[in-house]
Amino acid sequence: MIRAVVFDVGETLIRDDRVWGAWADWLGIPRHTLSALVGAVVAQGHDNAEALRLIRPGIDIAAERTAMEAAGVGEDLDESDLYPDVRPALAALREAGIRVVIAGNQTARAGVLLRNLKLPAEEIATSGEWGIAKPDPRFFARVLDLAGTAPSETVYVGDHPANDTQPAKAAGLRAAHLRRGPWGHLWSGTTEAAAADWQIDSLLDLVQLTAT
């Protein structure tokens, strides 16, 4: 029986367009250039932040984020950033008695912004708040503490096999690979993605999966 579903954030619940667009504008390069570089480094198996280091070697990403906030162009989220299936899927899961948790590799500010959206979730947490990021096993231990469920009763949903489904499975959770965004599509059909318990195209697929 599935008692809790835990969601990644970027390209699972929210589009990353705004984030990368803001970085491109801040660094003074075309948005398409940064988008292409993000895709290239991810395809090579690197962290997407490496795209920023290609543009500006030695960049202090945390310091630049602080400067962006001070300039009034820092992180922001609103309803338009959510994928259209997010609210109906999360609400349907809660109505079915499933515990809904959001936990991803995001900044502490992103955690505040997510809570301000009043999503139908019992708990919201980010790696920035915890000081531990995926794929660290300690992140998934914290996920289970937050969910309050056994690993076999908990599904982690995300688009990135290396950060989401594989470490979730290693921690004993069940995993759903979401074919969404550049990473979800890039790894769709690969052995890495196939290691997940399920591969889904919409968060609404989870409503039926958890009912069986």
PDB file of C-alpha atoms in Angstrom:
ATOM      1  CA  MET A   1       0.000   0.000   0.000  1.00  0.00           C
ATOM      2  CA  ILE A   2       1.218   3.511  -0.863  1.00  0.00           C
ATOM      3  CA  ARG A   3       0.640   5.938   2.010  1.00  0.00           C
ATOM      4  CA  ALA A   4       2.758   8.905   0.893  1.00  0.00           C
ATOM      5  CA  VAL A   5       3.876  10.513  -2.362  1.00  0.00           C
ATOM      6  CA  VAL A   6       6.870  12.859  -2.255  1.00  0.00           C
ATOM      7  CA  PHE A   7       7.489  15.259  -5.134  1.00  0.00           C
ATOM      8  CA  ASP A   8      10.656  16.732  -6.571  1.00  0.00           C
ATOM      9  CA  VAL A   9      10.250  20.415  -7.477  1.00  0.00           C
ATOM     10  CA  GLY A  10      12.084  21.580 -10.622  1.00  0.00           C
ATOM     11  CA  GLU A  11      10.543  20.210 -13.832  1.00  0.00           C
ATOM     12  CA  THR A  12       8.232  18.055 -11.717  1.00  0.00           C
ATOM     13  CA  LEU A  13       5.986  20.689 -10.141  1.00  0.00           C
ATOM     14  CA  ILE A  14       7.378  23.881 -11.648  1.00  0.00           C
ATOM     15  CA  ARG A  15       8.896  24.905 -14.948  1.00  0.00           C
ATOM     16  CA  ASP A  16      12.507  26.033 -14.733  1.00  0.00           C
ATOM     17  CA  ASP A  17      12.099  28.635 -17.497  1.00  0.00           C
ATOM     18  CA  ARG A  18      11.982  31.597 -15.134  1.00  0.00           C
ATOM     19  CA  VAL A  19      15.057  30.478 -13.166  1.00  0.00           C
ATOM     20  CA  TRP A  20      17.317  29.994 -16.165  1.00  0.00           C
ATOM     21  CA  GLY A  21      15.950  33.074 -17.919  1.00  0.00           C
ATOM     22  CA  ALA A  22      16.840  35.189 -14.884  1.00  0.00           C
ATOM     23  CA  TRP A  23      20.362  33.764 -14.825  1.00  0.00           C
ATOM     24  CA  ALA A  24      20.857  34.447 -18.537  1.00  0.00           C
ATOM     25  CA  ASP A  25      19.708  38.039 -18.147  1.00  0.00           C
ATOM     26  CA  TRP A  26      21.908  38.526 -15.081  1.00  0.00           C
ATOM     27  CA  LEU A  27      24.997  37.171 -16.855  1.00  0.00           C
ATOM     28  CA  GLY A  28      24.232  39.172 -19.979  1.00  0.00           C
ATOM     29  CA  ILE A  29      23.907  36.301 -22.450  1.00  0.00           C
ATOM     30  CA  PRO A  30      21.060  35.168 -24.710  1.00  0.00           C
ATOM     31  CA  ARG A  31      18.606  32.879 -22.959  1.00  0.00           C
ATOM     32  CA  HIS A  32      18.930  30.332 -25.752  1.00  0.00           C
ATOM     33  CA  THR A  33      22.679  30.115 -25.146  1.00  0.00           C
ATOM     34  CA  LEU A  34      22.283  29.248 -21.474  1.00  0.00           C
ATOM     35  CA  SER A  35      19.449  26.832 -22.236  1.00  0.00           C
ATOM     36  CA  ALA A  36      21.655  25.002 -24.740  1.00  0.00           C
ATOM     37  CA  LEU A  37      24.551  24.847 -22.294  1.00  0.00           C
ATOM     38  CA  VAL A  38      22.321  23.463 -19.544  1.00  0.00           C
ATOM     39  CA  GLY A  39      21.193  20.717 -21.899  1.00  0.00           C
ATOM     40  CA  ALA A  40      24.767  19.960 -22.906  1.00  0.00           C
ATOM     41  CA  VAL A  41      26.155  19.595 -19.386  1.00  0.00           C
ATOM     42  CA  VAL A  42      23.192  17.501 -18.254  1.00  0.00           C
ATOM     43  CA  ALA A  43      23.609  15.182 -21.250  1.00  0.00           C
ATOM     44  CA  GLN A  44      27.241  14.733 -20.176  1.00  0.00           C
ATOM     45  CA  GLY A  45      26.107  13.700 -16.708  1.00  0.00           C
ATOM     46  CA  HIS A  46      27.158  16.915 -14.953  1.00  0.00           C
ATOM     47  CA  ASP A  47      25.216  19.127 -12.566  1.00  0.00           C
ATOM     48  CA  ASN A  48      23.269  21.806 -14.431  1.00  0.00           C
ATOM     49  CA  ALA A  49      25.093  24.519 -12.466  1.00  0.00           C
ATOM     50  CA  GLU A  50      28.150  23.677 -14.562  1.00  0.00           C
ATOM     51  CA  ALA A  51      26.487  25.668 -17.360  1.00  0.00           C
ATOM     52  CA  LEU A  52      26.962  28.824 -15.283  1.00  0.00           C
ATOM     53  CA  ARG A  53      30.631  27.977 -14.735  1.00  0.00           C
ATOM     54  CA  LEU A  54      31.146  27.582 -18.474  1.00  0.00           C
ATOM     55  CA  ILE A  55      29.897  31.120 -18.987  1.00  0.00           C
ATOM     56  CA  ARG A  56      31.759  32.592 -16.028  1.00  0.00           C
ATOM     57  CA  PRO A  57      34.592  30.355 -14.778  1.00  0.00           C
ATOM     58  CA  GLY A  58      35.043  30.573 -11.030  1.00  0.00           C
ATOM     59  CA  ILE A  59      31.589  32.026 -10.443  1.00  0.00           C
ATOM     60  CA  ASP A  60      30.423  32.043  -6.826  1.00  0.00           C
ATOM     61  CA  ILE A  61      26.829  30.967  -7.390  1.00  0.00           C
ATOM     62  CA  ALA A  62      25.668  31.677  -3.833  1.00  0.00           C
ATOM     63  CA  ALA A  63      27.152  35.187  -3.940  1.00  0.00           C
ATOM     64  CA  GLU A  64      25.544  35.873  -7.313  1.00  0.00           C
ATOM     65  CA  ARG A  65      22.162  34.727  -5.973  1.00  0.00           C
ATOM     66  CA  THR A  66      22.535  37.173  -3.097  1.00  0.00           C
ATOM     67  CA  ALA A  67      23.404  39.965  -5.526  1.00  0.00           C
ATOM     68  CA  MET A  68      20.393  39.122  -7.685  1.00  0.00           C
ATOM     69  CA  GLU A  69      18.114  39.281  -4.644  1.00  0.00           C
ATOM     70  CA  ALA A  70      19.576  42.668  -3.675  1.00  0.00           C
ATOM     71  CA  ALA A  71      18.949  43.923  -7.211  1.00  0.00           C
ATOM     72  CA  GLY A  72      15.323  42.783  -7.109  1.00  0.00           C
ATOM     73  CA  VAL A  73      15.737  40.059  -9.731  1.00  0.00           C
ATOM     74  CA  GLY A  74      16.068  37.046  -7.447  1.00  0.00           C
ATOM     75  CA  GLU A  75      13.982  33.905  -7.199  1.00  0.00           C
ATOM     76  CA  ASP A  76      10.258  34.222  -7.672  1.00  0.00           C
ATOM     77  CA  LEU A  77       7.380  31.812  -8.192  1.00  0.00           C
ATOM     78  CA  ASP A  78       3.733  32.277  -9.011  1.00  0.00           C
ATOM     79  CA  GLU A  79       0.860  30.202 -10.359  1.00  0.00           C
ATOM     80  CA  SER A  80       2.141  30.490 -13.939  1.00  0.00           C
ATOM     81  CA  ASP A  81       5.254  28.500 -13.002  1.00  0.00           C
ATOM     82  CA  LEU A  82       3.238  25.421 -12.028  1.00  0.00           C
ATOM     83  CA  TYR A  83       2.539  22.663 -14.514  1.00  0.00           C
ATOM     84  CA  PRO A  84      -1.233  22.430 -15.072  1.00  0.00           C
ATOM     85  CA  ASP A  85      -1.600  18.947 -13.553  1.00  0.00           C
ATOM     86  CA  VAL A  86      -0.003  19.900 -10.205  1.00  0.00           C
ATOM     87  CA  ARG A  87      -2.951  21.187  -8.206  1.00  0.00           C
ATOM     88  CA  PRO A  88      -5.501  18.606  -9.435  1.00  0.00           C
ATOM     89  CA  ALA A  89      -3.092  15.687  -8.903  1.00  0.00           C
ATOM     90  CA  LEU A  90      -1.991  16.729  -5.425  1.00  0.00           C
ATOM     91  CA  ALA A  91      -5.578  17.456  -4.399  1.00  0.00           C
ATOM     92  CA  ALA A  92      -6.795  14.088  -5.721  1.00  0.00           C
ATOM     93  CA  LEU A  93      -4.066  12.235  -3.834  1.00  0.00           C
ATOM     94  CA  ARG A  94      -4.963  13.971  -0.582  1.00  0.00           C
ATOM     95  CA  GLU A  95      -8.643  13.234  -1.121  1.00  0.00           C
ATOM     96  CA  ALA A  96      -7.691   9.571  -1.523  1.00  0.00           C
ATOM     97  CA  GLY A  97      -5.996   9.654   1.875  1.00  0.00           C
ATOM     98  CA  ILE A  98      -2.429   9.790   0.547  1.00  0.00           C
ATOM     99  CA  ARG A  99       0.056  11.974   2.400  1.00  0.00           C
ATOM    100  CA  VAL A 100       1.520  14.577  -0.006  1.00  0.00           C
ATOM    101  CA  VAL A 101       5.025  15.921   0.592  1.00  0.00           C
ATOM    102  CA  ILE A 102       7.222  18.227  -1.517  1.00  0.00           C
ATOM    103  CA  ALA A 103      11.003  17.960  -1.103  1.00  0.00           C
ATOM    104  CA  GLY A 104      13.578  18.905  -3.719  1.00  0.00           C
ATOM    105  CA  ASN A 105      16.969  20.446  -4.390  1.00  0.00           C
ATOM    106  CA  GLN A 106      15.960  24.064  -4.041  1.00  0.00           C
ATOM    107  CA  THR A 107      17.078  27.078  -2.049  1.00  0.00           C
ATOM    108  CA  ALA A 108      15.604  28.064   1.302  1.00  0.00           C
ATOM    109  CA  ARG A 109      13.901  30.992  -0.419  1.00  0.00           C
ATOM    110  CA  ALA A 110      12.256  28.577  -2.859  1.00  0.00           C
ATOM    111  CA  GLY A 111      10.777  26.780   0.142  1.00  0.00           C
ATOM    112  CA  VAL A 112       9.160  30.031   1.274  1.00  0.00           C
ATOM    113  CA  LEU A 113       7.864  30.744  -2.224  1.00  0.00           C
ATOM    114  CA  LEU A 114       6.417  27.234  -2.558  1.00  0.00           C
ATOM    115  CA  ARG A 115       4.580  27.572   0.742  1.00  0.00           C
ATOM    116  CA  ASN A 116       3.174  30.907  -0.396  1.00  0.00           C
ATOM    117  CA  LEU A 117       1.521  29.103  -3.323  1.00  0.00           C
ATOM    118  CA  LYS A 118      -0.661  27.206  -0.817  1.00  0.00           C
ATOM    119  CA  LEU A 119      -0.287  23.908  -2.624  1.00  0.00           C
ATOM    120  CA  PRO A 120      -2.333  20.934  -1.367  1.00  0.00           C
ATOM    121  CA  ALA A 121       0.582  19.327   0.484  1.00  0.00           C
ATOM    122  CA  GLU A 122       1.099  18.448   4.131  1.00  0.00           C
ATOM    123  CA  GLU A 123       4.811  19.261   4.148  1.00  0.00           C
ATOM    124  CA  ILE A 124       7.254  21.277   1.996  1.00  0.00           C
ATOM    125  CA  ALA A 125      11.031  21.252   2.436  1.00  0.00           C
ATOM    126  CA  THR A 126      14.108  22.076   0.372  1.00  0.00           C
ATOM    127  CA  SER A 127      17.744  21.041   0.368  1.00  0.00           C
ATOM    128  CA  GLY A 128      18.663  24.643   1.162  1.00  0.00           C
ATOM    129  CA  GLU A 129      16.684  24.435   4.386  1.00  0.00           C
ATOM    130  CA  TRP A 130      18.102  21.039   5.326  1.00  0.00           C
ATOM    131  CA  GLY A 131      21.695  21.626   4.275  1.00  0.00           C
ATOM    132  CA  ILE A 132      21.591  18.250   2.485  1.00  0.00           C
ATOM    133  CA  ALA A 133      20.972  17.775  -1.225  1.00  0.00           C
ATOM    134  CA  LYS A 134      20.039  14.861  -3.453  1.00  0.00           C
ATOM    135  CA  PRO A 135      21.385  12.320  -4.199  1.00  0.00           C
ATOM    136  CA  ASP A 136      22.812  12.170  -0.655  1.00  0.00           C
ATOM    137  CA  PRO A 137      21.124   9.253   1.194  1.00  0.00           C
ATOM    138  CA  ARG A 138      20.611  11.566   4.175  1.00  0.00           C
ATOM    139  CA  PHE A 139      18.228  13.633   2.045  1.00  0.00           C
ATOM    140  CA  PHE A 140      15.970  10.615   1.579  1.00  0.00           C
ATOM    141  CA  ALA A 141      16.200   9.767   5.266  1.00  0.00           C
ATOM    142  CA  ARG A 142      14.854  13.264   5.949  1.00  0.00           C
ATOM    143  CA  VAL A 143      12.157  12.691   3.320  1.00  0.00           C
ATOM    144  CA  LEU A 144      10.973   9.598   5.182  1.00  0.00           C
ATOM    145  CA  ASP A 145      10.987  11.466   8.488  1.00  0.00           C
ATOM    146  CA  LEU A 146       8.856  14.175   6.921  1.00  0.00           C
ATOM    147  CA  ALA A 147       6.462  11.697   5.327  1.00  0.00           C
ATOM    148  CA  GLY A 148       6.182   9.632   8.501  1.00  0.00           C
ATOM    149  CA  THR A 149       5.853   6.453   6.446  1.00  0.00           C
ATOM    150  CA  ALA A 150       7.894   3.329   5.796  1.00  0.00           C
ATOM    151  CA  PRO A 151      10.113   3.334   2.671  1.00  0.00           C
ATOM    152  CA  SER A 152       7.986   0.676   0.946  1.00  0.00           C
ATOM    153  CA  GLU A 153       4.885   2.829   1.535  1.00  0.00           C
ATOM    154  CA  THR A 154       6.478   5.939   0.026  1.00  0.00           C
ATOM    155  CA  VAL A 155       6.876   6.969  -3.619  1.00  0.00           C
ATOM    156  CA  TYR A 156       9.377   9.600  -4.719  1.00  0.00           C
ATOM    157  CA  VAL A 157       8.470  11.316  -7.987  1.00  0.00           C
ATOM    158  CA  GLY A 158      11.006  13.136 -10.152  1.00  0.00           C
ATOM    159  CA  ASP A 159      12.389  13.682 -13.625  1.00  0.00           C
ATOM    160  CA  HIS A 160      16.083  12.998 -12.960  1.00  0.00           C
ATOM    161  CA  PRO A 161      17.206   9.353 -12.532  1.00  0.00           C
ATOM    162  CA  ALA A 162      20.576  10.210 -10.929  1.00  0.00           C
ATOM    163  CA  ASN A 163      19.085  12.671  -8.425  1.00  0.00           C
ATOM    164  CA  ASP A 164      15.584  11.309  -7.956  1.00  0.00           C
ATOM    165  CA  THR A 165      14.626   7.764  -8.841  1.00  0.00           C
ATOM    166  CA  GLN A 166      17.928   5.934  -8.362  1.00  0.00           C
ATOM    167  CA  PRO A 167      18.821   7.303  -4.903  1.00  0.00           C
ATOM    168  CA  ALA A 168      15.191   6.944  -3.820  1.00  0.00           C
ATOM    169  CA  LYS A 169      15.265   3.274  -4.767  1.00  0.00           C
ATOM    170  CA  ALA A 170      18.622   2.832  -3.011  1.00  0.00           C
ATOM    171  CA  ALA A 171      16.993   4.230   0.141  1.00  0.00           C
ATOM    172  CA  GLY A 172      14.203   1.644  -0.119  1.00  0.00           C
ATOM    173  CA  LEU A 173      11.493   3.962  -1.445  1.00  0.00           C
ATOM    174  CA  ARG A 174       9.448   3.260  -4.523  1.00  0.00           C
ATOM    175  CA  ALA A 175      10.063   5.622  -7.426  1.00  0.00           C
ATOM    176  CA  ALA A 176       8.207   7.141 -10.361  1.00  0.00           C
ATOM    177  CA  HIS A 177      10.184   8.648 -13.238  1.00  0.00           C
ATOM    178  CA  LEU A 178       8.329  11.581 -14.798  1.00  0.00           C
ATOM    179  CA  ARG A 179       8.807  12.127 -18.530  1.00  0.00           C
ATOM    180  CA  ARG A 180       8.760  15.901 -18.298  1.00  0.00           C
ATOM    181  CA  GLY A 181      11.227  18.673 -19.026  1.00  0.00           C
ATOM    182  CA  PRO A 182      14.650  18.219 -20.632  1.00  0.00           C
ATOM    183  CA  TRP A 183      15.940  15.669 -18.110  1.00  0.00           C
ATOM    184  CA  GLY A 184      12.798  13.571 -18.028  1.00  0.00           C
ATOM    185  CA  HIS A 185      12.733  13.301 -21.811  1.00  0.00           C
ATOM    186  CA  LEU A 186      16.497  12.854 -22.155  1.00  0.00           C
ATOM    187  CA  TRP A 187      16.540   9.754 -19.950  1.00  0.00           C
ATOM    188  CA  SER A 188      13.166   8.367 -20.990  1.00  0.00           C
ATOM    189  CA  GLY A 189      13.597   4.819 -22.251  1.00  0.00           C
ATOM    190  CA  THR A 190      17.067   4.400 -20.733  1.00  0.00           C
ATOM    191  CA  THR A 191      18.072   1.651 -18.296  1.00  0.00           C
ATOM    192  CA  GLU A 192      18.480   4.355 -15.633  1.00  0.00           C
ATOM    193  CA  ALA A 193      14.867   5.450 -15.971  1.00  0.00           C
ATOM    194  CA  ALA A 194      13.656   1.861 -16.302  1.00  0.00           C
ATOM    195  CA  ALA A 195      14.943   1.154 -12.791  1.00  0.00           C
ATOM    196  CA  ALA A 196      11.998   3.178 -11.437  1.00  0.00           C
ATOM    197  CA  ASP A 197       8.867   1.314 -10.395  1.00  0.00           C
ATOM    198  CA  TRP A 198       6.828   3.383 -12.818  1.00  0.00           C
ATOM    199  CA  GLN A 199       7.378   5.778 -15.713  1.00  0.00           C
ATOM    200  CA  ILE A 200       4.643   8.378 -15.998  1.00  0.00           C
ATOM    201  CA  ASP A 201       3.703  11.225 -18.347  1.00  0.00           C
ATOM    202  CA  SER A 202       1.492  13.161 -15.947  1.00  0.00           C
ATOM    203  CA  LEU A 203       1.194  13.571 -12.201  1.00  0.00           C
ATOM    204  CA  LEU A 204      -2.425  12.539 -12.586  1.00  0.00           C
ATOM    205  CA  ASP A 205      -1.167   9.018 -13.419  1.00  0.00           C
ATOM    206  CA  LEU A 206      -0.188   8.737  -9.757  1.00  0.00           C
ATOM    207  CA  VAL A 207      -3.801   8.880  -8.638  1.00  0.00           C
ATOM    208  CA  GLN A 208      -4.566   5.545 -10.308  1.00  0.00           C
ATOM    209  CA  LEU A 209      -1.207   3.988  -9.434  1.00  0.00           C
ATOM    210  CA  THR A 210      -1.624   4.625  -5.721  1.00  0.00           C
ATOM    211  CA  ALA A 211      -5.137   3.222  -5.801  1.00  0.00           C
ATOM    212  CA  THR A 212      -3.968  -0.192  -7.023  1.00  0.00           C
TER     213      THR A 212
END
